[in-house]
Structures are given as structure tokens and as C-alpha cells.
């Protein structure tokens, strides 16, 4: 990071180089038998360079100008797929070289004493080149590469209104993109498109009752175009685009300092997410021995991982003593039912989990000991559900877990 003060503006230069290598191994059939598994050596090299020009601290307009460059090479070198669906063993070499350049600017200024307006624009130009080869071990042959290009203008518009010193409202409209690309383990597959999101939000942030209560409320609407949806035909990941989807929701956050020792935190989110036009989605039966299932269009189906309600509450009590301070905490989290797949077959039932802890802090705050427990009722619930061509793959969250954490602060 390099900083330079020109007086009229502050220049910031951020340069990054990252190299990552690793080997992932997956047992895709999730049985004791060696039916389908993968060895995927990964090789990723990334350069990024960003330049920012920032307004001086005494400027009446808070503005930022910037440029960003991203150069990334990501490869399986090669991945080995092992199992009957691949004729024994199959090697796939896939490398995606992404070059992306962006220019952006944003400014916030007061139009009235209590009203501020923010306007931001970003232009992104990106190209992805694919190199691939496939074949048995020692006999891979190159197949035609491919390219994927796009350029997009995205933006942010927001109005912030201060009603009092401790109550503020806002309205915002943001357009963002999620880059497209290639599935490196799907030789010959076409690229998937960038995902576009138009996000609308209206809300309030407030501090009430002599700032003992912090209450934030928001209503939001997300309109997706070409939303990216991943599936696992034979354990490998394939991504395609649903034409549209939308999410509507309400959320609330509360922090209440009941006394100087007792604090209550709570949050809730009501959400409804549905696919719009999504012809011929990839779906799978519960077992590879079941007949194929087709769905002409997923229009109206619930979006994956979209519970209609989530809520949490925690209570913290601080108890001073002659030997130090004891912090007592308890928490609960609830999620309603949601689905892991587009056709809404594989669900995650509603669940509630509880946690608690007791922490002792020494008088000089240099030592602490924490006794804690998570998932105290030993609830069995899923953290991953993946339908695929080999059957459903399910991963459960940790069961009841407890322990002691010791802390030393220098």
C-alpha cells in the first residue's frame, strides 16, 4: 500500500500478488465404496492493482475516483475423475485466464442541511479465455478453447435523510454484477453469463431512549437477471443461468442496553425468494436408480437456501466481582424450512439451536477463561444439501459441542 497526499486529494495505491496451490480430494458418491471420486490439484495466480483518489477531509463533497485491474489464472492441472461414469479414470485440464479492468467514481453531497445524496458509477470490461484438454491418464488431447467477454455499467443511487440527531432514514438503488465464467471440470460446456442484480432498499437507523436502544429496520427487493445456479450431474459442478429471480424481505435489528450490565440483542428477517422464468432446470431424483425427472420451467419455485424466516436473540450479563468480571451469555437461532434444490424436493426442516457461555476476565484484563457450549439440545440439522447424479449428498452440522477457551492478552 502506498499513500501520497497531494493536498487537493489523497492518492492510494494498492498492489497485490497471490499464489495458491492445493490438492482437494472428493468422494462424490458418499458411500464406503470407491464408486466416484476426484483428485483436483488447483493452481491459482492473481495480480491486482487499484488506484484511488480520495477527497480531502475538509471537502464539502465526499468523493472517490478509482481504477482497478484484475489478472487471474486458475487451473486444474489436471483433475482426475475416477469411477465407472468416466470409464475408469479421466484427466481434465482446464485453465481460465481472466483479465478485468474497471473505472469508478462516487460522490456524496448535502443538498439540504439534513439531506445527502450519493451517486456512484462503475464501468467494468472483462474477458475470460479457456484452455482445456481431456483424456485418459497420460493421453490427454487438447480440445478447442473458448472466450467469454462482457462489459457492464453498474451504479449506486442513495438518499440519506436525518430526521433527528439519532434517527436517520435512507433509500437506495444499486445495480451490481457477479462475473460469468467457465466450469473447468465440464470440457466443452458453454460459458455461463454474468449475474445482474438490481437491489432496492428503504430503511431506518435509530438510537432511542437516551441511546440505550439501537433499532435498525429495512425493507428490500432484489431483482436478478441471469442468476447463476449450480448443479452436480456426476459430482462435478455445472453452472447455468436462470433467466430471472426475485427476493422480497423485511429485516430488523435491535440492541437494548437494559442496564449498564445487561444487554439484549435480537434480529429477524422475513424473506420470500422465487425463480421467475427458468426453463428446463437441471434436477435429480433421490437415487441414481430412480427414473429421470424433468421440470419444464421453475417459474414460481422457491429459491435455494431461502428460508422465509430467520431470527436470533442473545442476552449478555456482565457481573463485576473482587476477583474479576464474569460475562454470562445465552443465545438462540431459528430458521424456518427451506430447500436445497430448484425443484423444491430436498428440504431442510425448520430448526432452532441454542448456545451459552460463561467468561471470566481477570482484573487487569490480561487473562480470560471461557466455558462454552453450542447446539445444547443436540439438534440434527443440515449445513449442506447437494442433489447430484449419484444421489443426494447431505452434510450435518456439528452436534452438541462444548469446551474451554483460554486467553492471554499482551
XYZ file of N, CA and C in Angstrom, residues 182-370:
567
model
N -16.399 -20.115 -16.793
C -16.456 -21.472 -17.322
C -16.398 -22.471 -16.167
N -17.047 -23.606 -16.361
C -16.907 -24.729 -15.440
C -15.704 -25.543 -15.886
N -14.612 -25.485 -15.135
C -13.355 -26.081 -15.593
C -13.396 -27.604 -15.621
N -14.355 -28.217 -14.919
C -14.484 -29.675 -14.972
C -15.565 -30.117 -15.944
N -16.016 -29.195 -16.797
C -17.020 -29.523 -17.812
C -16.491 -29.225 -19.196
N -15.588 -30.063 -19.725
C -14.990 -29.764 -21.027
C -16.041 -29.604 -22.119
N -15.907 -28.534 -22.895
C -16.833 -28.276 -23.995
C -18.096 -27.567 -23.589
N -18.340 -27.376 -22.282
C -19.565 -26.699 -21.840
C -19.475 -25.210 -22.171
N -20.592 -24.602 -22.555
C -20.569 -23.164 -22.855
C -20.361 -22.351 -21.590
N -19.889 -21.113 -21.721
C -19.728 -20.284 -20.526
C -21.071 -19.889 -19.932
N -21.085 -19.601 -18.647
C -22.285 -19.050 -18.032
C -22.152 -17.536 -17.978
N -23.295 -16.858 -18.013
C -23.324 -15.403 -18.144
C -23.093 -14.709 -16.799
N -22.728 -13.433 -16.844
C -22.692 -12.660 -15.596
C -24.094 -12.552 -15.004
N -24.132 -12.546 -13.685
C -25.386 -12.368 -12.954
C -25.563 -10.882 -12.659
N -26.759 -10.381 -12.879
C -27.045 -8.961 -12.671
C -28.083 -8.831 -11.564
N -27.821 -7.937 -10.630
C -28.730 -7.721 -9.506
C -29.085 -6.249 -9.401
N -30.383 -5.963 -9.418
C -30.897 -4.636 -9.072
C -31.463 -4.728 -7.658
N -30.853 -3.981 -6.724
C -31.223 -4.056 -5.313
C -31.830 -2.731 -4.873
N -33.056 -2.796 -4.351
C -33.759 -1.611 -3.854
C -33.951 -1.781 -2.349
N -33.700 -0.707 -1.599
C -33.831 -0.818 -0.141
C -34.285 0.514 0.444
N -35.144 0.420 1.436
C -35.565 1.581 2.203
C -35.480 1.189 3.668
N -34.955 2.095 4.484
C -34.780 1.689 5.867
C -34.579 2.849 6.814
N -34.391 2.499 8.082
C -34.204 3.479 9.147
C -33.167 2.944 10.120
N -32.268 3.834 10.552
C -31.304 3.517 11.603
C -31.529 4.520 12.729
N -31.645 4.017 13.960
C -32.015 4.919 15.055
C -31.376 4.502 16.365
N -31.200 5.499 17.228
C -30.790 5.289 18.611
C -31.799 6.006 19.492
N -32.476 5.238 20.369
C -33.611 5.741 21.124
C -33.362 5.590 22.620
N -34.257 6.188 23.402
C -34.239 6.068 24.852
C -32.856 6.428 25.403
N -32.447 7.681 25.126
C -31.117 8.153 25.548
C -30.013 7.243 25.029
N -30.183 6.782 23.784
C -29.216 5.938 23.076
C -29.002 4.579 23.743
N -29.952 4.146 24.549
C -29.875 2.810 25.134
C -30.422 1.757 24.190
N -31.239 2.171 23.222
C -31.798 1.243 22.232
C -31.283 1.624 20.860
N -30.729 0.661 20.156
C -30.359 0.837 18.758
C -31.288 -0.041 17.919
N -32.072 0.591 17.055
C -33.068 -0.127 16.258
C -32.858 0.195 14.780
N -32.644 -0.822 13.983
C -32.487 -0.672 12.534
C -33.569 -1.491 11.831
N -34.263 -0.865 10.887
C -35.324 -1.526 10.123
C -35.045 -1.343 8.633
N -35.396 -2.342 7.829
C -35.179 -2.236 6.386
C -36.174 -3.110 5.645
N -36.573 -2.632 4.477
C -37.360 -3.420 3.522
C -36.563 -3.444 2.224
N -36.493 -4.605 1.585
C -35.651 -4.714 0.398
C -36.336 -5.542 -0.688
N -35.912 -5.266 -1.915
C -36.397 -6.008 -3.077
C -35.212 -6.218 -4.007
N -34.932 -7.485 -4.330
C -33.831 -7.841 -5.216
C -34.391 -8.430 -6.502
N -33.964 -7.879 -7.613
C -34.395 -8.346 -8.927
C -33.166 -8.880 -9.662
N -33.125 -10.206 -9.855
C -31.980 -10.849 -10.503
C -32.266 -11.102 -11.981
N -31.234 -10.899 -12.796
C -31.261 -11.335 -14.186
C -30.099 -12.308 -14.394
N -30.373 -13.391 -15.112
C -29.347 -14.408 -15.388
C -28.694 -14.910 -14.101
N -29.500 -15.161 -13.076
C -28.949 -15.618 -11.808
C -28.262 -16.969 -12.004
N -27.069 -17.105 -11.427
C -26.273 -18.317 -11.609
C -26.731 -19.404 -10.637
N -26.978 -20.587 -11.184
C -27.434 -21.728 -10.388
C -26.508 -22.901 -10.676
N -25.960 -23.491 -9.612
C -25.023 -24.609 -9.769
C -25.732 -25.937 -9.527
N -25.306 -26.959 -10.265
C -25.808 -28.315 -10.059
C -24.635 -29.283 -10.169
N -24.885 -30.552 -9.769
C -23.826 -31.554 -9.715
C -24.268 -32.821 -10.445
N -24.136 -32.869 -11.773
C -24.622 -34.036 -12.512
C -23.951 -35.341 -12.093
N -22.618 -35.357 -11.984
C -21.910 -36.556 -11.541
C -20.896 -36.188 -10.464
N -21.293 -35.256 -9.598
C -20.377 -34.802 -8.572
C -19.568 -33.590 -8.985
N -19.420 -33.356 -10.293
C -18.758 -32.142 -10.747
C -19.758 -30.996 -10.726
N -19.250 -29.775 -10.724
C -20.107 -28.604 -10.630
C -20.358 -28.036 -12.014
N -21.632 -27.855 -12.333
C -22.052 -27.238 -13.591
C -22.909 -26.022 -13.247
N -22.621 -24.900 -13.872
C -23.344 -23.665 -13.592
C -24.094 -23.219 -14.832
N -25.374 -22.908 -14.654
C -26.140 -22.310 -15.750
C -26.914 -21.120 -15.201
N -27.621 -20.445 -16.093
C -28.304 -19.205 -15.710
C -29.813 -19.382 -15.763
N -30.473 -19.050 -14.648
C -31.924 -18.879 -14.677
C -32.191 -17.475 -15.202
N -33.223 -17.337 -16.007
C -33.456 -16.040 -16.635
C -33.730 -14.949 -15.617
N -34.462 -15.280 -14.547
C -34.800 -14.241 -13.580
C -35.156 -14.863 -12.232
N -35.079 -14.028 -11.200
C -35.495 -14.403 -9.857
C -35.691 -13.119 -9.071
N -36.492 -13.189 -8.014
C -36.697 -12.005 -7.189
C -36.808 -12.391 -5.726
N -36.338 -11.478 -4.876
C -36.372 -11.665 -3.432
C -37.004 -10.427 -2.816
N -37.960 -10.643 -1.913
C -38.572 -9.543 -1.159
C -38.413 -9.850 0.321
N -38.119 -8.801 1.105
C -37.905 -9.094 2.508
C -37.996 -7.888 3.424
N -38.120 -8.198 4.704
C -38.103 -7.212 5.784
C -37.114 -7.708 6.830
N -36.310 -6.798 7.387
C -35.396 -7.216 8.436
C -35.334 -6.165 9.537
N -35.023 -6.633 10.731
C -34.942 -5.749 11.895
C -33.791 -6.192 12.775
N -33.087 -5.208 13.343
C -32.014 -5.472 14.284
C -32.224 -4.603 15.524
N -32.048 -5.199 16.700
C -32.269 -4.484 17.950
C -31.118 -4.754 18.908
N -30.632 -3.691 19.512
C -29.680 -3.801 20.611
C -30.198 -2.932 21.755
N -30.375 -3.532 22.940
C -31.007 -2.837 24.058
C -30.103 -2.959 25.279
N -29.578 -1.809 25.720
C -28.810 -1.765 26.962
C -29.798 -1.564 28.110
N -30.297 -2.666 28.652
C -31.319 -2.605 29.705
C -30.748 -1.899 30.932
N -29.551 -2.297 31.321
C -28.796 -1.620 32.378
C -27.349 -1.553 31.905
N -26.487 -1.027 32.737
C -25.066 -0.984 32.371
C -24.461 -2.377 32.316
N -25.149 -3.374 32.899
C -24.629 -4.740 32.937
C -25.383 -5.698 32.010
N -26.604 -5.372 31.651
C -27.450 -6.295 30.892
C -27.739 -5.743 29.495
N -27.414 -6.543 28.470
C -27.694 -6.162 27.086
C -28.442 -7.286 26.373
N -29.388 -6.883 25.534
C -30.168 -7.835 24.745
C -29.973 -7.495 23.271
N -29.685 -8.520 22.487
C -29.540 -8.369 21.040
C -30.572 -9.265 20.354
N -31.195 -8.755 19.304
C -32.182 -9.561 18.583
C -32.187 -9.155 17.117
N -32.549 -10.099 16.273
C -32.659 -9.830 14.841
C -33.686 -10.745 14.212
N -34.310 -10.291 13.141
C -35.309 -11.095 12.444
C -35.301 -10.725 10.971
N -35.574 -11.713 10.135
C -35.624 -11.492 8.692
C -36.783 -12.277 8.103
N -37.701 -11.578 7.457
C -38.789 -12.205 6.705
C -38.439 -12.092 5.229
N -38.470 -13.195 4.506
C -37.990 -13.181 3.129
C -38.804 -14.125 2.263
N -38.990 -13.723 1.024
C -39.614 -14.587 0.030
C -38.801 -14.501 -1.247
N -38.229 -15.628 -1.655
C -37.417 -15.668 -2.866
C -37.962 -16.698 -3.837
N -38.218 -16.280 -5.080
C -38.773 -17.184 -6.097
C -38.046 -16.996 -7.419
N -37.933 -18.095 -8.152
C -37.431 -18.006 -9.517
C -38.528 -17.484 -10.426
N -38.124 -16.704 -11.417
C -39.041 -16.295 -12.467
C -38.907 -17.283 -13.613
N -38.674 -16.788 -14.790
C -38.517 -17.660 -15.950
C -37.224 -18.459 -15.831
N -37.331 -19.791 -15.742
C -36.171 -20.666 -15.636
C -36.500 -21.977 -16.357
N -36.387 -21.978 -17.688
C -36.778 -23.170 -18.442
C -35.774 -24.310 -18.277
N -36.311 -25.523 -18.176
C -35.534 -26.765 -18.172
C -34.381 -26.760 -17.163
N -34.654 -26.530 -15.890
C -33.568 -26.572 -14.903
C -33.044 -27.993 -14.738
N -31.804 -28.111 -14.301
C -31.202 -29.418 -14.049
C -31.649 -29.899 -12.671
N -32.355 -31.024 -12.631
C -32.827 -31.580 -11.366
C -32.537 -33.080 -11.344
N -32.544 -33.662 -10.138
C -32.150 -35.051 -9.970
C -33.140 -35.785 -9.083
N -33.364 -37.080 -9.334
C -34.195 -37.892 -8.438
C -33.423 -38.194 -7.159
N -34.088 -38.734 -6.121
C -33.387 -39.025 -4.855
C -32.262 -40.036 -5.008
N -32.376 -40.940 -5.969
C -31.382 -42.000 -6.144
C -31.049 -42.137 -7.623
N -29.805 -42.504 -7.961
C -29.468 -42.728 -9.375
C -30.218 -43.912 -9.980
N -30.851 -44.729 -9.119
C -31.618 -45.868 -9.629
C -33.071 -45.498 -9.924
N -33.474 -44.272 -9.546
C -34.820 -43.800 -9.844
C -34.872 -43.252 -11.268
N -36.052 -43.251 -11.894
C -36.160 -42.713 -13.255
C -35.879 -41.215 -13.285
N -35.439 -40.706 -14.434
C -35.155 -39.269 -14.547
C -36.389 -38.422 -14.269
N -36.148 -37.209 -13.799
C -37.209 -36.257 -13.503
C -36.974 -35.014 -14.339
N -38.025 -34.475 -14.906
C -37.901 -33.244 -15.693
C -38.863 -32.188 -15.145
N -38.506 -30.946 -15.334
C -39.334 -29.817 -14.952
C -39.248 -28.809 -16.087
N -40.380 -28.531 -16.715
C -40.366 -27.663 -17.894
C -39.887 -26.262 -17.556
N -40.296 -25.745 -16.401
C -39.898 -24.397 -16.015
C -40.012 -24.283 -14.493
N -39.001 -23.655 -13.862
C -39.008 -23.498 -12.406
C -39.682 -22.204 -11.975
N -40.441 -21.576 -12.868
C -41.144 -20.338 -12.538
C -42.026 -20.553 -11.303
N -41.828 -19.729 -10.266
C -42.622 -19.830 -9.050
C -42.036 -20.721 -7.983
N -40.976 -21.481 -8.307
C -40.349 -22.335 -7.284
C -39.539 -21.475 -6.313
N -39.480 -21.910 -5.048
C -38.669 -21.206 -4.064
C -37.198 -21.265 -4.459
N -36.487 -20.151 -4.266
C -35.053 -20.153 -4.497
C -34.362 -21.038 -3.471
N -33.225 -21.622 -3.868
C -32.488 -22.478 -2.949
C -31.951 -21.641 -1.790
N -31.877 -22.280 -0.617
C -31.331 -21.667 0.602
C -32.001 -20.331 0.922
N -33.329 -20.317 0.869
C -34.086 -19.086 1.116
C -35.181 -19.328 2.155
N -34.826 -19.429 3.435
C -35.858 -19.605 4.469
C -36.750 -18.376 4.553
N -38.022 -18.602 4.785
C -38.963 -17.473 4.855
C -38.813 -16.684 6.154
N -38.215 -17.305 7.176
C -37.990 -16.577 8.426
C -36.714 -17.066 9.085
N -35.888 -16.132 9.510
C -34.776 -16.439 10.402
C -34.794 -15.412 11.530
N -34.420 -15.844 12.705
C -34.400 -14.945 13.849
C -33.356 -15.361 14.858
N -32.839 -14.409 15.583
C -31.859 -14.711 16.609
C -32.045 -13.768 17.799
N -31.696 -14.259 18.969
C -31.730 -13.421 20.168
C -30.592 -13.873 21.075
N -29.942 -12.920 21.720
C -28.904 -13.245 22.691
C -28.989 -12.271 23.858
N -28.629 -12.775 25.038
C -28.661 -11.976 26.263
C -27.282 -12.055 26.904
N -26.710 -10.903 27.222
C -25.394 -10.836 27.837
C -25.497 -10.093 29.166
N -24.940 -10.694 30.206
C -24.955 -10.061 31.530
C -23.531 -10.029 32.067
N -23.076 -8.849 32.462
C -21.728 -8.668 32.977
C -21.792 -8.502 34.501
N -21.016 -9.319 35.224
C -21.083 -9.335 36.678
C -19.697 -9.045 37.262
N -19.440 -7.815 37.707
C -18.144 -7.497 38.334
C -18.024 -8.201 39.687
N -16.767 -8.509 40.067
C -16.532 -9.126 41.373
C -15.134 -8.756 41.846
N -14.800 -9.161 43.049
C -13.490 -8.848 43.620
C -12.366 -9.596 42.918
N -12.692 -10.675 42.184
C -11.655 -11.479 41.518
C -11.660 -11.285 40.007
N -12.481 -10.382 39.523
C -12.573 -10.152 38.090
C -14.011 -10.027 37.646
N -14.205 -9.982 36.348
C -15.552 -9.824 35.779
C -16.008 -11.132 35.139
N -17.269 -11.487 35.395
C -17.869 -12.666 34.784
C -18.910 -12.200 33.763
N -18.785 -12.683 32.532
C -19.763 -12.406 31.479
C -20.586 -13.658 31.228
N -21.895 -13.542 31.406
C -22.813 -14.650 31.158
C -23.571 -14.371 29.868
N -23.629 -15.348 28.984
C -24.287 -15.135 27.694
C -25.090 -16.366 27.310
N -26.226 -16.115 26.681
C -27.036 -17.188 26.122
C -27.611 -16.716 24.799
N -27.832 -17.651 23.867
C -28.291 -17.258 22.537
C -29.182 -18.336 21.945
N -30.010 -17.918 20.990
C -30.866 -18.843 20.248
C -30.961 -18.369 18.810
N -31.001 -19.321 17.887
C -31.169 -19.015 16.459
C -32.216 -19.954 15.881
N -33.129 -19.393 15.078
C -34.178 -20.199 14.448
C -34.209 -19.935 12.951
N -34.368 -21.008 12.194
C -34.564 -20.901 10.751
C -35.782 -21.716 10.365
N -36.615 -21.145 9.518
C -37.742 -21.911 9.000
C -37.259 -22.856 7.903
N -38.147 -23.664 7.424
C -37.835 -24.639 6.380
C -37.364 -23.939 5.103
N -36.412 -24.564 4.402
C -36.000 -24.075 3.089
C -35.539 -25.257 2.245
N -35.216 -24.980 0.979
C -34.897 -26.042 0.024
C -33.456 -25.912 -0.463
N -32.882 -27.076 -0.810
C -31.526 -27.117 -1.358
C -31.519 -27.243 -2.876
N -32.696 -27.456 -3.482
C -32.725 -27.720 -4.921
C -33.819 -26.892 -5.593
N -33.682 -26.727 -6.900
C -34.575 -25.872 -7.671
C -35.996 -26.425 -7.698
N -36.147 -27.754 -7.745
C -37.497 -28.323 -7.831
C -38.138 -28.489 -6.460
N -37.485 -27.998 -5.388
C -38.058 -27.987 -4.041
C -38.414 -29.386 -3.537
N -37.545 -30.351 -3.853
C -37.724 -31.709 -3.351
C -36.930 -31.935 -2.059
N -35.643 -31.542 -2.085
C -34.763 -31.778 -0.950
C -34.823 -30.574 -0.016
N -35.432 -30.766 1.150
C -35.627 -29.629 2.052
C -34.779 -29.759 3.309
N -34.636 -28.632 3.995
C -34.032 -28.588 5.315
C -35.133 -28.157 6.272
N -35.634 -29.058 7.124
C -36.735 -28.702 8.023
C -36.350 -27.557 8.960
N -37.362 -26.897 9.500
C -37.124 -25.813 10.450
C -36.353 -26.339 11.660
N -35.496 -25.491 12.204
C -34.720 -25.904 13.370
C -34.401 -24.691 14.240
N -34.121 -24.968 15.521
C -33.681 -23.947 16.471
C -32.489 -24.493 17.226
N -31.449 -23.669 17.369
C -30.274 -24.086 18.117
C -29.992 -23.066 19.214
N -29.387 -23.566 20.306
C -29.133 -22.738 21.485
C -27.656 -22.828 21.860
N -27.167 -21.754 22.433
C -25.791 -21.727 22.916
C -25.707 -20.948 24.216
N -24.620 -21.153 24.958
C -24.422 -20.429 26.219
C -22.941 -20.413 26.546
N -22.533 -19.431 27.339
C -21.137 -19.350 27.744
C -21.016 -18.560 29.044
N -19.930 -18.839 29.762
C -19.532 -18.075 30.941
C -18.062 -17.729 30.764
N -17.742 -16.424 30.841
C -16.356 -15.987 30.635
C -15.882 -15.202 31.850
N -14.721 -15.589 32.364
C -14.091 -14.841 33.458
C -12.950 -14.005 32.909
N -12.931 -12.702 33.221
C -11.851 -11.793 32.851
C -11.114 -11.373 34.110
N -9.793 -11.459 34.089
C -9.012 -11.022 35.241
C -9.166 -9.518 35.438
N -8.817 -9.049 36.619
C -8.996 -7.637 36.947
C -8.194 -6.748 36.003
N -6.987 -7.205 35.608
C -6.163 -6.399 34.695
C -6.455 -6.688 33.224
N -7.475 -7.523 32.939
C -7.888 -7.868 31.573
C -6.794 -8.556 30.765
N -5.821 -9.159 31.420
C -4.770 -9.861 30.680
C -5.056 -11.352 30.521
N -5.964 -11.881 31.316
C -6.330 -13.293 31.248
C -7.833 -13.432 31.153
N -8.293 -14.461 30.413
C -9.709 -14.814 30.455
C -9.864 -16.309 30.229
N -10.918 -16.847 30.810
C -11.272 -18.262 30.659
C -12.747 -18.325 30.276
N -13.039 -19.033 29.184
C -14.414 -19.108 28.685
C -14.876 -20.556 28.647
